[in-house]
Tab-separated table of C-alpha atoms and ligand atoms in Angstrom:
chain	number	residue	atom	x	y	z
A	1	MET	CA	69.687	100.911	104.366
A	2	LYS	CA	70.965	99.757	100.920
A	3	LEU	CA	74.752	99.588	100.452
A	4	GLY	CA	75.915	100.669	97.232
A	5	ARG	CA	79.380	99.847	95.491
A	6	LEU	CA	82.814	100.503	97.348
A	7	ASN	CA	83.521	103.995	96.267
A	8	HIS	CA	87.393	104.231	96.885
A	9	VAL	CA	90.055	102.768	99.022
A	10	GLY	CA	91.788	104.921	101.110
A	11	VAL	CA	95.682	104.759	101.238
A	12	ALA	CA	97.745	106.700	103.851
A	13	ALA	CA	101.328	107.787	102.576
A	14	PRO	CA	104.051	109.570	104.201
A	15	SER	CA	105.045	111.697	100.696
A	16	MET	CA	101.997	112.424	98.405
A	17	GLN	CA	104.615	113.203	95.805
A	18	ASP	CA	105.971	109.704	96.055
A	19	ALA	CA	102.401	108.197	96.314
A	20	ILE	CA	101.328	109.823	93.456
A	21	ALA	CA	104.590	108.988	91.363
A	22	TYR	CA	103.746	105.014	92.466
A	23	TYR	CA	100.359	105.123	91.196
A	24	ARG	CA	100.898	106.961	87.853
A	25	ASP	CA	104.239	105.407	86.724
A	26	VAL	CA	104.244	101.812	88.501
A	27	MET	CA	100.369	101.151	88.359
A	28	GLY	CA	99.422	103.138	85.372
A	29	ALA	CA	96.509	104.893	87.321
A	30	ARG	CA	95.671	108.142	86.252
A	31	VAL	CA	95.645	111.340	88.824
A	32	ILE	CA	92.353	112.716	88.952
A	33	THR	CA	93.138	115.573	91.008
A	34	ASP	CA	96.025	117.724	92.447
A	35	PRO	CA	96.935	117.407	95.822
A	36	PHE	CA	94.706	119.629	97.822
A	37	ASP	CA	94.614	120.344	101.574
A	38	MET	CA	91.784	119.739	104.097
A	39	PRO	CA	93.312	121.706	107.088
A	40	GLU	CA	89.700	120.720	109.113
A	41	GLN	CA	90.641	116.998	108.975
A	42	GLY	CA	94.620	117.320	109.102
A	43	VAL	CA	94.891	115.996	105.648
A	44	LYS	CA	96.257	116.244	102.268
A	45	VAL	CA	94.218	114.532	99.650
A	46	ALA	CA	94.648	113.480	95.906
A	47	PHE	CA	92.519	111.291	93.756
A	48	VAL	CA	93.662	108.814	91.479
A	49	ASN	CA	91.816	106.219	89.417
A	50	THR	CA	92.367	103.285	87.575
A	51	PRO	CA	92.134	103.350	83.918
A	52	GLY	CA	89.137	100.934	83.919
A	53	GLU	CA	87.631	99.177	80.891
A	54	ALA	CA	86.881	101.668	77.924
A	55	GLY	CA	83.849	103.816	79.090
A	56	THR	CA	84.266	103.509	82.523
A	57	ALA	CA	85.435	105.434	85.230
A	58	GLY	CA	87.958	102.376	86.706
A	59	THR	CA	88.375	102.514	90.508
A	60	GLN	CA	89.324	105.256	92.660
A	61	ILE	CA	91.871	105.621	95.122
A	62	GLU	CA	92.566	108.161	97.681
A	63	LEU	CA	95.473	109.213	98.682
A	64	ILE	CA	96.071	110.976	101.945
A	65	GLU	CA	98.999	112.634	103.846
A	66	PRO	CA	99.404	114.012	107.238
A	67	LEU	CA	98.608	117.657	107.495
A	68	GLY	CA	100.340	119.133	110.191
A	69	GLU	CA	101.678	117.489	113.310
A	70	THR	CA	98.267	116.910	115.063
A	71	SER	CA	96.972	115.190	111.739
A	72	PRO	CA	95.214	112.013	113.041
A	73	ILE	CA	96.543	110.261	110.408
A	74	ALA	CA	100.221	111.032	112.121
A	75	GLY	CA	99.932	107.981	114.128
A	76	PHE	CA	99.040	105.810	111.550
A	77	ILE	CA	102.156	106.649	109.405
A	78	ALA	CA	104.091	106.079	112.902
A	79	LYS	CA	102.934	102.693	112.717
A	80	ASN	CA	103.049	102.219	108.874
A	81	PRO	CA	106.150	104.118	107.654
A	82	ALA	CA	105.889	103.137	104.380
A	83	GLY	CA	102.467	103.964	104.128
A	84	GLY	CA	99.172	101.563	104.049
A	85	GLN	CA	95.955	100.904	103.597
A	86	HIS	CA	93.755	103.141	105.665
A	87	HIS	CA	89.677	103.123	105.006
A	88	VAL	CA	87.163	101.844	103.151
A	89	CYS	CA	84.589	103.890	101.651
A	90	TYR	CA	80.990	102.511	100.334
A	91	GLU	CA	78.418	104.508	98.647
A	92	VAL	CA	74.676	104.981	100.078
A	93	GLU	CA	71.960	106.949	98.783
A	94	ASP	CA	70.489	108.133	101.796
A	95	ILE	CA	73.201	108.769	104.814
A	96	GLU	CA	71.123	109.463	107.560
A	97	ALA	CA	69.409	106.331	106.874
A	98	ALA	CA	72.804	104.480	106.897
A	99	ARG	CA	73.665	106.107	110.118
A	100	ASP	CA	70.575	105.085	111.969
A	101	TRP	CA	71.273	101.649	110.542
A	102	PHE	CA	74.625	101.243	111.702
A	103	THR	CA	73.623	103.221	115.022
A	104	ALA	CA	70.975	100.023	115.487
A	105	GLN	CA	73.207	97.362	114.702
A	106	GLY	CA	75.513	99.277	117.534
A	107	LYS	CA	77.974	100.084	115.555
A	108	ARG	CA	80.483	103.268	116.802
A	109	ILE	CA	80.361	106.360	114.541
A	110	LEU	CA	83.051	108.217	114.871
A	111	GLY	CA	81.850	112.167	114.897
A	112	PRO	CA	79.371	113.880	112.951
A	113	THR	CA	78.310	113.553	109.464
A	114	ARG	CA	80.236	115.975	107.462
A	115	ILE	CA	81.277	117.259	103.862
A	116	GLY	CA	84.028	114.500	103.005
A	117	ALA	CA	86.621	115.034	100.299
A	118	HIS	CA	84.192	114.145	97.606
A	119	GLY	CA	82.243	117.255	98.711
A	120	THR	CA	79.216	115.067	99.904
A	121	PRO	CA	78.303	113.940	103.426
A	122	ILE	CA	80.091	111.036	104.943
A	123	PHE	CA	80.809	109.706	108.349
A	124	PHE	CA	83.222	107.035	109.624
A	125	LEU	CA	82.762	103.684	111.390
A	126	HIS	CA	85.107	102.762	114.218
A	127	PRO	CA	87.464	99.845	112.647
A	128	LYS	CA	87.078	97.401	115.540
A	129	ASP	CA	83.053	97.159	115.111
A	130	MET	CA	83.564	96.634	111.216
A	131	LEU	CA	85.891	93.299	110.903
A	132	GLY	CA	89.290	95.481	111.516
A	133	GLN	CA	88.462	98.290	108.988
A	134	LEU	CA	88.054	101.778	109.371
A	135	THR	CA	85.064	102.268	107.214
A	136	GLU	CA	83.858	105.532	105.290
A	137	ILE	CA	80.012	105.964	104.147
A	138	MET	CA	79.305	108.521	101.811
A	139	GLU	CA	76.303	109.695	100.206
A	140	THR	CA	76.453	109.626	96.457
A	141	PRO	CA	73.192	110.251	94.181
A	142	ARG	CA	72.180	107.397	92.101
A	143	GLY	CA	74.198	107.045	89.073
A	144	ASP	CA	76.873	109.977	90.316
A	145	HIS	CA	80.314	108.283	89.877
B	201	CO	CO1	87.892	108.430	101.929
């Protein structure tokens, strides 16, 4: 298993509209996507990127807002009413090899591998096994950022 670069930081927010305005107006980030619903995950999602150096993509923040009362991040927002850092996501070239690697390390994987907000296979690892961080692993073809 070869871990790639950090793909994005997931930030949960009570208001998607306010979160987008914050990243755009205060942080100078570019809004990459309009918010879209992922009903099967119980979240509304939007991506913003830091501008980055000339010719680079910058760094991505994934904004997530609870969608519906049974959203898996409703509890997170209840504990963090102002919003907060929710997860970190690392790239790998081979999702199955990564899954096997973390399983062999005794790390708890939360649910099946599935297609994430970026349209590529992902899985999540239990924060208590990952230095307190909910960790997303995303398959990203080499050079595809
Ligand atoms: Co994510």
